[in-house]
XYZ file of C-alpha atoms in Angstrom:
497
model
C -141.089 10.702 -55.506
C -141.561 11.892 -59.326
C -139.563 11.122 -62.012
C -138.034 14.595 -62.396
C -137.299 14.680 -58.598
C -135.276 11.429 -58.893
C -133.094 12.901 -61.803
C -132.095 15.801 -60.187
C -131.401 13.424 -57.253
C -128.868 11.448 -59.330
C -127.079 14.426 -60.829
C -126.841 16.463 -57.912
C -124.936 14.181 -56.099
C -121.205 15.557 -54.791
C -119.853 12.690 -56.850
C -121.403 12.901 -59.933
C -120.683 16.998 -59.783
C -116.424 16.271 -59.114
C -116.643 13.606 -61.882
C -118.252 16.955 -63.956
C -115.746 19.003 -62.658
C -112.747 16.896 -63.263
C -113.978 15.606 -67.009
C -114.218 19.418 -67.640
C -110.928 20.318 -66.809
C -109.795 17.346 -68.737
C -111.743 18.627 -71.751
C -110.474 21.796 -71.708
C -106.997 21.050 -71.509
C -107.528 18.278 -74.425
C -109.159 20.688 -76.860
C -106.726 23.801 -76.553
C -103.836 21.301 -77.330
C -103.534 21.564 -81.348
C -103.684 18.280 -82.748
C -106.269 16.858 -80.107
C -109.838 17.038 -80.346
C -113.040 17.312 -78.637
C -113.390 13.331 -80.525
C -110.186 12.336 -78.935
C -111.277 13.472 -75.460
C -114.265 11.484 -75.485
C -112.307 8.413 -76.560
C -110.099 8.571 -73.855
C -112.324 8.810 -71.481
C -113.976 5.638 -72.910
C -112.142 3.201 -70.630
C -112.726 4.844 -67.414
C -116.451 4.818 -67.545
C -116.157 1.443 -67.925
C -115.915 1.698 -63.944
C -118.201 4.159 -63.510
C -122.243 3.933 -63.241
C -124.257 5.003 -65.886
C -125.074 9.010 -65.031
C -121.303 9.162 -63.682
C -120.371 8.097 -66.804
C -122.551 9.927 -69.883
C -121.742 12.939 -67.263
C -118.346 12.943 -68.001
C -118.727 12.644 -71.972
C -121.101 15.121 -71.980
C -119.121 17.917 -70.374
C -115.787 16.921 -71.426
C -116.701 17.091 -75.299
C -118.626 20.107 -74.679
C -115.373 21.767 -72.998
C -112.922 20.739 -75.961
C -115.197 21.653 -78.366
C -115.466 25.789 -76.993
C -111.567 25.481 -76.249
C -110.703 24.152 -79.476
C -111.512 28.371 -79.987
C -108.497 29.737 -77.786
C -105.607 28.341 -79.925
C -107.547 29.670 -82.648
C -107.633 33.320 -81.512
C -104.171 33.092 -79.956
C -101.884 30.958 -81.965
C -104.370 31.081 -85.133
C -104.616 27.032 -84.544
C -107.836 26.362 -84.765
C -108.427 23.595 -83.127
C -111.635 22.189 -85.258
C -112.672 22.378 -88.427
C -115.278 24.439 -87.070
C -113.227 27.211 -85.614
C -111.243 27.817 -88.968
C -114.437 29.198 -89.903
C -113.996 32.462 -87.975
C -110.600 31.953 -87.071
C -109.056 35.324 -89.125
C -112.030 37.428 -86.788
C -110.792 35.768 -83.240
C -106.921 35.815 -83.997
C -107.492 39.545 -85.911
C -109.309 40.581 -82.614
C -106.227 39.094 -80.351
C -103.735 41.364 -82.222
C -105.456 44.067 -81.955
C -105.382 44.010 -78.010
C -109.209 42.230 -78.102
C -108.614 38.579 -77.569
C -110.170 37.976 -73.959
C -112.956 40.075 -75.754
C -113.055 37.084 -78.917
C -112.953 34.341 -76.412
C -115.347 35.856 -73.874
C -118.127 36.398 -76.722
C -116.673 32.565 -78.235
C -117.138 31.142 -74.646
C -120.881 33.631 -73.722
C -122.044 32.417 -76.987
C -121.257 28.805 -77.341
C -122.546 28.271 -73.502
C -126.010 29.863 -75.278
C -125.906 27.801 -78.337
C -125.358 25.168 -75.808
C -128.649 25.536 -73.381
C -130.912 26.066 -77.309
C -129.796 23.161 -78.629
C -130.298 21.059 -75.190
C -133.989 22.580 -74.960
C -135.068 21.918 -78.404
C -133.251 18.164 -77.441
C -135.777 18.049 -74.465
C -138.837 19.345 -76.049
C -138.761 18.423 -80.040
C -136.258 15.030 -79.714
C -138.558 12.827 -82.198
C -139.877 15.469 -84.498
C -136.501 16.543 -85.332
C -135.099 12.963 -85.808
C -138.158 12.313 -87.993
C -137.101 15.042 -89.972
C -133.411 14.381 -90.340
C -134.348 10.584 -91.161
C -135.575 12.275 -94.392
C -132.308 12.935 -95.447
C -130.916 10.572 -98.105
C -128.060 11.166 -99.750
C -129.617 13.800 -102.805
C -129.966 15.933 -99.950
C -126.469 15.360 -97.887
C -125.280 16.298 -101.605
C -126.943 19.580 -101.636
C -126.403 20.235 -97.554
C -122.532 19.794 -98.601
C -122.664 21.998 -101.688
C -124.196 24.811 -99.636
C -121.411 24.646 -96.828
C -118.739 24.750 -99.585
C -120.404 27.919 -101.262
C -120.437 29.375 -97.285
C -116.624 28.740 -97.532
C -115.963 30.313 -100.811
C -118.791 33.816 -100.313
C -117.146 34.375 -96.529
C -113.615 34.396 -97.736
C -112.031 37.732 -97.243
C -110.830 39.348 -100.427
C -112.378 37.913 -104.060
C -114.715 35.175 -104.551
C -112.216 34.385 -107.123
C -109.652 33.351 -104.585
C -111.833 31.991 -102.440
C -112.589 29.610 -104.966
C -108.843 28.720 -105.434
C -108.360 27.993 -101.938
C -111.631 25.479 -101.703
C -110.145 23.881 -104.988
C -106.594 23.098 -103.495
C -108.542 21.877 -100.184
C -110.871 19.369 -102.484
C -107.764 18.431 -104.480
C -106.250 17.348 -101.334
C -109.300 15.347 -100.218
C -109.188 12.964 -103.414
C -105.723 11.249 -102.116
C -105.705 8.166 -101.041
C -108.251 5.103 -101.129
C -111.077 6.634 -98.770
C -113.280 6.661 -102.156
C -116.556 5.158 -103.669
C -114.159 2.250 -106.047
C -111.111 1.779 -102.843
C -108.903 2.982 -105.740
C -105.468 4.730 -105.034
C -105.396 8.086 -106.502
C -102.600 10.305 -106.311
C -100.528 8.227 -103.903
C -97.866 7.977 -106.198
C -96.827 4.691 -104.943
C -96.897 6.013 -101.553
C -98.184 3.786 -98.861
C -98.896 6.505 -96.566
C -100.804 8.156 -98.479
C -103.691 5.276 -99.085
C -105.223 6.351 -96.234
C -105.391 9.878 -97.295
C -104.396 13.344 -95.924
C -105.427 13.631 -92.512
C -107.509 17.405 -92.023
C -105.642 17.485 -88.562
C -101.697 17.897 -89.474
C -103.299 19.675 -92.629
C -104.797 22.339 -90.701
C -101.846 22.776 -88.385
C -99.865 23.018 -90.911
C -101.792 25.585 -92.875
C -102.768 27.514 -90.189
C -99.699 27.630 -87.349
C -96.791 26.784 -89.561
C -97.286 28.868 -91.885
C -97.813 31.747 -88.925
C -94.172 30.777 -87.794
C -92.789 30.992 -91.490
C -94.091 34.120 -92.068
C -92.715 35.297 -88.591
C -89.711 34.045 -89.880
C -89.583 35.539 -93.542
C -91.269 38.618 -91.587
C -90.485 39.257 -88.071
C -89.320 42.295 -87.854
C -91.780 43.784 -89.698
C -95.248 42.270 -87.761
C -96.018 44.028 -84.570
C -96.520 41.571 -81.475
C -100.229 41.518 -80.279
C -101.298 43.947 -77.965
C -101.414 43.191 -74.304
C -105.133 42.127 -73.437
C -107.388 43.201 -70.422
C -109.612 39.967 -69.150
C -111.471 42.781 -66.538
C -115.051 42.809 -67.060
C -114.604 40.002 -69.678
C -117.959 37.792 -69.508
C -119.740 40.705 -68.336
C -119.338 43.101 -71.374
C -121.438 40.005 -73.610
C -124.731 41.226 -72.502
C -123.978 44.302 -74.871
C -123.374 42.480 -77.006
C -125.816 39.847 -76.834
C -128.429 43.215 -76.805
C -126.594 43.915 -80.279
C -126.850 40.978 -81.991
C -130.222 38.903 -81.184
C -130.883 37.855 -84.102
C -127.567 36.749 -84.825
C -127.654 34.686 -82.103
C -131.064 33.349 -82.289
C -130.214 32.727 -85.931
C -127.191 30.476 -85.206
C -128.861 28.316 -82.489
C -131.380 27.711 -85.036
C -129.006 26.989 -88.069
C -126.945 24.789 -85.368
C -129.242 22.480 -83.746
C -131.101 21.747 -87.299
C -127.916 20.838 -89.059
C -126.409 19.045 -86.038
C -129.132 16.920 -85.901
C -128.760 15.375 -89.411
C -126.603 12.513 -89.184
C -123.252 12.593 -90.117
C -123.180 16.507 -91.061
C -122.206 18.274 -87.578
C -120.796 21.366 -86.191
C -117.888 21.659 -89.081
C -121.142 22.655 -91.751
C -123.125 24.402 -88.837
C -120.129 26.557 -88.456
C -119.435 28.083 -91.628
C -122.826 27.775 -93.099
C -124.005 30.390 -89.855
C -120.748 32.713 -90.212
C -121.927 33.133 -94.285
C -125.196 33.857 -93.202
C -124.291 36.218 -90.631
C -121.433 37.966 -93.154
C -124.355 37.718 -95.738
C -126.910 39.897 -93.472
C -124.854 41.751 -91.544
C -125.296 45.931 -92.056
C -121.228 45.637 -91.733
C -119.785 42.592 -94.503
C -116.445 44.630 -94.924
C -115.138 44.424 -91.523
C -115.847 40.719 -91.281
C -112.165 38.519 -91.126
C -110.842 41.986 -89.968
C -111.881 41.472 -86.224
C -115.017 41.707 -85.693
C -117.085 40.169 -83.540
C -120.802 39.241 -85.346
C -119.678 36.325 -87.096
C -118.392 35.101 -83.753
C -121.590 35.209 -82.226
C -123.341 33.516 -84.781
C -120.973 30.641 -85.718
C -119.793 30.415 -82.045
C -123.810 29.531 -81.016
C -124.373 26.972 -83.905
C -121.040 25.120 -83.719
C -121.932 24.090 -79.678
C -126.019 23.861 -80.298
C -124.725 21.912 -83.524
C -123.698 19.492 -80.624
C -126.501 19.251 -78.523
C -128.466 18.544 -81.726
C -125.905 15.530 -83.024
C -127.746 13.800 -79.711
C -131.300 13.864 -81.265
C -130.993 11.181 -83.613
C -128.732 9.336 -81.252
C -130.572 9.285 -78.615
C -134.278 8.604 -80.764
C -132.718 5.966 -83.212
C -129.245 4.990 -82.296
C -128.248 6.965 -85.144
C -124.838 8.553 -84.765
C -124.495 12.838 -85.469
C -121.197 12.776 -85.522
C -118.079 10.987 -84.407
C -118.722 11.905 -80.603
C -122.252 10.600 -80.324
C -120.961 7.755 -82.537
C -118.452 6.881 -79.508
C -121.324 7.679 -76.617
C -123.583 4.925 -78.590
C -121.368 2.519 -77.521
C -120.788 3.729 -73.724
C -124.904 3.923 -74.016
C -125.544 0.109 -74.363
C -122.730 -0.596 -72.323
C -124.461 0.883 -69.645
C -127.920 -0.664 -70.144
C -129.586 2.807 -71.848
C -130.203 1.253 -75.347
C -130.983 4.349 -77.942
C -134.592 4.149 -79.413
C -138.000 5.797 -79.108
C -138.605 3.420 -75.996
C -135.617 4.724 -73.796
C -137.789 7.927 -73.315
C -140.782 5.683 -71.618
C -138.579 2.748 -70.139
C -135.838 4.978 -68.661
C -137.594 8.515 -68.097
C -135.840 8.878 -65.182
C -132.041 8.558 -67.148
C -133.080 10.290 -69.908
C -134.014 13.436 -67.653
C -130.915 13.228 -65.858
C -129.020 13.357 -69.309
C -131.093 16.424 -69.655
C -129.842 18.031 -66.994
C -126.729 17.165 -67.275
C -126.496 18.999 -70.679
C -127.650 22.109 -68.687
C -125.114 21.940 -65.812
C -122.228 21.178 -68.015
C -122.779 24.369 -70.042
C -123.666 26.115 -67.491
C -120.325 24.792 -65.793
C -118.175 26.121 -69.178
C -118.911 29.545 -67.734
C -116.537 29.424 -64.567
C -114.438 26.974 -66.226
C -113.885 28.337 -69.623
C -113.275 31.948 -68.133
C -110.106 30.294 -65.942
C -108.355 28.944 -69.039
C -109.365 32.016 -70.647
C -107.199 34.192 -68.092
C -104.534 31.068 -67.841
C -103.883 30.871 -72.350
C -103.936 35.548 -72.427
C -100.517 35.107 -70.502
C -99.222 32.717 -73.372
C -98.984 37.027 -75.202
C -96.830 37.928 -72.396
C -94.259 35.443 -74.058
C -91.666 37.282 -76.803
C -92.271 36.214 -79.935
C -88.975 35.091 -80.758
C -89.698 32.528 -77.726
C -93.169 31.799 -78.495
C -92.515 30.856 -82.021
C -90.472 27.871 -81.580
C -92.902 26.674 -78.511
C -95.110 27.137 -80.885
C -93.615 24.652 -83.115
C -92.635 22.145 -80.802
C -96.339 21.570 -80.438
C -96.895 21.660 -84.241
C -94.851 18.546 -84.671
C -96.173 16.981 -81.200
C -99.610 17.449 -82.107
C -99.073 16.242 -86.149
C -97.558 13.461 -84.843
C -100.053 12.425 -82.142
C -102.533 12.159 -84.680
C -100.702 9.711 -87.223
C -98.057 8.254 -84.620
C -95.363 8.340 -87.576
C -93.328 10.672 -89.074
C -95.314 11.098 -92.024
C -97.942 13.347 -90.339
C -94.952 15.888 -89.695
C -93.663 15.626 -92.961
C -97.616 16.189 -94.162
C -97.988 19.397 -92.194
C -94.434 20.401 -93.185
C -95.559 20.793 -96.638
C -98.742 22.233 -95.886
C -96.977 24.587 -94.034
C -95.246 25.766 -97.202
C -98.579 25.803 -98.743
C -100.144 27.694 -96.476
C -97.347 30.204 -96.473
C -97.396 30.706 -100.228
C -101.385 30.854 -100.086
C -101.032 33.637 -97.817
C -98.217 35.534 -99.357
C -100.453 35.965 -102.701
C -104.196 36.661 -100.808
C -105.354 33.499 -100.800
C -107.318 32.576 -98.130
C -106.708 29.575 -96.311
C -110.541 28.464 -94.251
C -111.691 27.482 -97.921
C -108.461 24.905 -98.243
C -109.481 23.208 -94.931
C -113.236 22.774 -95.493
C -112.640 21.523 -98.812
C -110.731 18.855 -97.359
C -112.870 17.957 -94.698
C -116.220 17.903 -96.820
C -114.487 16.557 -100.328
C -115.551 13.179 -99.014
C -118.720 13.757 -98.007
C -119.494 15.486 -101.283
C -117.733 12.724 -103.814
C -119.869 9.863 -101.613
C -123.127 11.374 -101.643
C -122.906 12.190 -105.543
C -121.763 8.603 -106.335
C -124.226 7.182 -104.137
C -127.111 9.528 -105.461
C -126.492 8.647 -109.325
C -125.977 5.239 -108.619
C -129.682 5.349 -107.019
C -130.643 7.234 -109.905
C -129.032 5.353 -112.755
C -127.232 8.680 -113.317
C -130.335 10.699 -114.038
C -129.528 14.093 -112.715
C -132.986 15.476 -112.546
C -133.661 13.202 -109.374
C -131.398 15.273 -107.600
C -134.618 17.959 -107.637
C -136.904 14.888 -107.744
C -137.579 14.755 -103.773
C -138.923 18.226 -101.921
C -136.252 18.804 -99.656
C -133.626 17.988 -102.532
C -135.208 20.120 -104.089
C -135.704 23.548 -101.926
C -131.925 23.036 -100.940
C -130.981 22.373 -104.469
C -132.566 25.406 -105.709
C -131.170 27.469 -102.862
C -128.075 26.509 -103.538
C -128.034 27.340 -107.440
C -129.851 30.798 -106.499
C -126.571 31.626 -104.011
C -124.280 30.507 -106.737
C -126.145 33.059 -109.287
C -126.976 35.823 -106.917
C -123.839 37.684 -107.185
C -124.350 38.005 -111.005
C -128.162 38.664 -110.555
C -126.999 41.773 -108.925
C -124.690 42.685 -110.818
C -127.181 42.896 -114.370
C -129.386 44.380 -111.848
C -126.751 47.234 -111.059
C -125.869 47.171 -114.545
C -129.280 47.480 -115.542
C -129.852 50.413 -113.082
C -127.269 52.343 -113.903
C -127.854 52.411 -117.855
C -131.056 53.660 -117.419
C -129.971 56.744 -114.877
C-alpha cells in the first residue's frame, strides 16, 4: 500500500470526517460571535485533542480555524463587526453591500473566495513548503520594519475620502498602541497610574467598540433618518461567483499570491495580507471610486489572501517549528504532543501524516462550502429583525464579547470609550479601518525599529543595507511619493497644453 493511499485511508475515515464536521460547526459559530476569534477557537479545542489521535486531532484545528477565520466576515457585513483585524480591511464594501439589499451576494463572494485562497495557499504548502520557509527565514527584523510600513501605507491609500484623514485615523490607532508596558524598555506609558492599562489596549474591545458601538450610537443620534437594509435574496448565492470569478482573475490570482507569501513570514499573517491585497486591488482596479461604497473587487482580492494567508502561516511551522501566527503557534504545541515534531525531517520520517495534513487542508475548505453557505442563510434572517430590536441585541453582545476577552469590567469600559471615538471619527469623515490597524501593527512596527537600530548601532542606512530591506524599503518610499510624482507630472502636463 503507498504512502498516499494510506493518507487518504486515515482521513477518510467516518470518524475523522464527524470530528471535521463537528469542529466546523464549532468554528463557525466561534468566529461570527464578536469578541471571539478564529485564535480562541483553536485554544479551546486544545484540551479535547488531548484525547484524540493525532489526524483526529490536527483535523479538527485545521478546519475549525479555517471556519472562524471566513465567519469572522458575516458580522462584518451584517452588524459592521468585523470579527478580525483582517476583515476591517473591507468591512465598509461587505456591510455597504448588505444595505444595499447585496449581503448574501458580499458573503457568498467572501465565502467562494476565501475557500479559493484556501486550496492556493494549501498547494503551494504541498509543493514549495521548504523553498518558501527558506525564504521567509531571510526576514530579520530591517525587513519586518519595512513589511509593517507598507501595510500601514495600504491602510492610509485605501481609506475612503482624503489621504489626509486617512492618515488621522492610522495616527489615533498608533497612539493607542503605545499604552501600556508591551514595549522595547517594559516602561509604562500613558497609563496614568492605571493598572489596567499596563497591559495595554486590547485590539478586540477596541474594534468592537469602534466599529459596532459606534453603529448603535449613531442609530441612536440618527435613527430615524438611516433606512434599514434591504431585504436580501440567498437564491443562486454561491452560484452567481463564477461571474464573478470570470471578472476578476487576476484579482484573485493576485491575492492568493500576496496571501500565501506574506502568511508565510513568521509572525506577519492574514491582518497585513488583508489590507496590503485590498490596496493593491483599489490601487489597480479600472473602478477606485466605488471601492468602500459596495463593491465587490476588493472582496475578492483581500477575501483570497486573508484565508491563503493561513495556509501559508503553516510553511514555516511545519519546515522549522517556526510559528506564522498565533494559531500555528498553538498547533506547535498539539504537534509534539502528538509525536509529529516540526522540522525538515517530519516530511521523510512521517510522509504518511504529513500527506494526510495535506488533505485535510483540502477537505476542510472544501467543507466551508456547504457549511459556510448554511450560516450564511441562518445570520441574512438576523435583517428580518427591526432595528429598534436589533440594536440593543446588538449591544448585549458588545459588552459580552468585550468582556470575554479581558474577563473584567475594564474591557467594557475600553470599548465604551472607543465607542465614543468611533462615533465622533465617523461624524467628521474619518475613517475608522486605519485606527484599528494602527493598533494592531504599532507594536510590531516600534519592536522591529528598536531592534533594527540596536543591531545597527543606530545607523539608518542599514535599513537599505540587506537586498530584500532594501527592494521593500524602496517600494515603500516610492508609494509614499507617488501621489506627488503625479501630481508635478499633471502639473507639468497641463502647463505645457
Amino acid at each position: 500500500m503507498s504512502t498516499l493511499s494510506q493518507s487518504f485511508a486515515l482521513v477518510f475515515d467516518w470518524q475523522i470526517l464527524m470530528v471535521m464536521l463537528l469542529s466546523g460547526a464549532f468554528g463557525l459559530f466561534v468566529g461570527a460571535i464578536p469578541g471571539l476569534t478564529a485564535t480562541m477557537a483553536t485554544a479551546l479545542l486544545v484540551p479535547i485533542t488531548f484525547f484524540m489521535e493525532p489526524i483526529a486531532a490536527i483535523a479538527a484545528i485545521v478546519t475549525a480555524s479555517a471556519m472562524a477565520i471566513f465567519s469572522g466576515d458575516i458580522p462584518g457585513a451584517l452588524l459592521r463587526i468585523p470579527g478580525t483585524p483582517a476583515s476591517a480591511a473591507y468591512v465598509d464594501d461587505s456591510y455597504q453591500m448588505t444595505r444595499s439589499g447585496r449581503g448574501p451576494e458580499a458573503l457568498g463572494a467572501l465565502l467562494v473566495f476565501s475557500v479559493i485562497g484556501g486550496i492556493f495557499g494549501t498547494i503551494v504548502l504541498i509543493v514549495a513548503s521548504p523553498l518558501l520557509a527558506e525564504v521567509a527565514l531571510k526576514f530579520s527584523s530591517f525587513e519586518y520594519f519595512w513589511l509593517v510600513l507598507l501595510g500601514l501605507s495600504a491602510a492610509i491609500f485605501v481609506s475612503p475620502g482624503s489621504v489626509t484623514r486617512g492618515l488621522v485615523a492610522l495616527v489615533i490607532g498608533l497612539v493607542a498602541a503605545c499604552v501600556g508596558m508591551d514595549n522595547p524598555t517594559a516602561e509604562p506609558r500613558f497609563t496614568f497610574g492605571n493598572v489596567d492599562l499596563l497591559g495595554g489596549i486590547s485590539f478586540i474591545p477596541a474594534m468592537i467598540g469602534l466599529f459596532a458601538l459606534a453603529e448603535v450610537f449613531r442609530y441612536m443620534v440618527h435613527g430615524h433618518k438611516l433606512p434599514p437594509p434591504l431585504k436580501p435574496e440567498t437564491k443562486g448565492m454561491i452560484r452567481s461567483q463564477w461571474a464573478v470569478l470570470k471578472r476578476y482573475p487576476k484579482q484573485t490570482m493576485r491575492g492568493n499570491i500576496t496571501g500565501t507569501l506574506i502568511g508565510a513570514l513568521p509572525g506577519a499573517g492574514a491582518d497585513i495580507a488583508a489590507w496590503i491585497s485590498y490596496a493593491m486591488s483599489k490601487r489597480f482596479s479600472r473602478e477606485p471610486e466605488k471601492f468602500g461604497k459596495g463593491h465587490v473587487e476588493g472582496l475578492v482580492e483581500a477575501g483570497a489572501s486573508n484565508n491563503s494567508a493561513v495556509s501559508g502561516a503553516w510553511i514555516p511551522a511545519l519546515v522549522f517549528g517556526i510559528p506564522g501566527d498565533s494559531i500555528t503557534a498553538i498547533v506547535i504545541g498539539v504537534l509534539y504532543i502528538k509525536g509529529m515534531n516540526p522540522g525538515p525531517t517530519i516530511f521523510i520520517e512521517q510522509a504518511t501524516m504529513i500527506n494526510a495534513l495535506f488533505i485535510v487542508f483540502l477537505l476542510a475548505n472544501l467543507l466551508m462550502i456547504p457549511l459556510g453557505w448554511i450560516a450564511i442563510r441562518a445570520s441574512t434572517t438576523i435583517l428580518a429583525v427591526p432595528q429598534r430590536i436589533l440594536m440593543p441585541i446588538i449591544l448585549l453582545f458588545c459588552i459580552v464579547g468585550a468582556f470575554a476577552i479581558t474577563n473584567s469590567v475594564f474591557g467594557v469600559i475600553l470599548m465604551l470609550c472607543f465607542g465614543v471615538l468611533g462615533f465622533i471619527m465617523e461624524e467628521n469623515d474619518i475613517p475608522i479601518a486605519p485606527a484599528i490597524l494602527g493598533l494592531v501593527l504599532g507594536p510590531m512596527l516600534e519592536q522591529h525599529f528598536i531592534t533594527s537600530m540596536i543591531k545597527s548601532n543606530g545607523n539608518l542606512l542599514e535599513f537599505f543595507g540587506r537586498p530584500i530591506a532594501a527592494g521593500l524599503g524602496i517600494m515603500t518610499i516610492v508609494i509614499w511619493c507617488l501621489p506627488l510624482i503625479l501630481r508635478l507630472f499633471r502639473g507639468r502636463k497641463q502647463a505645457m497644453a
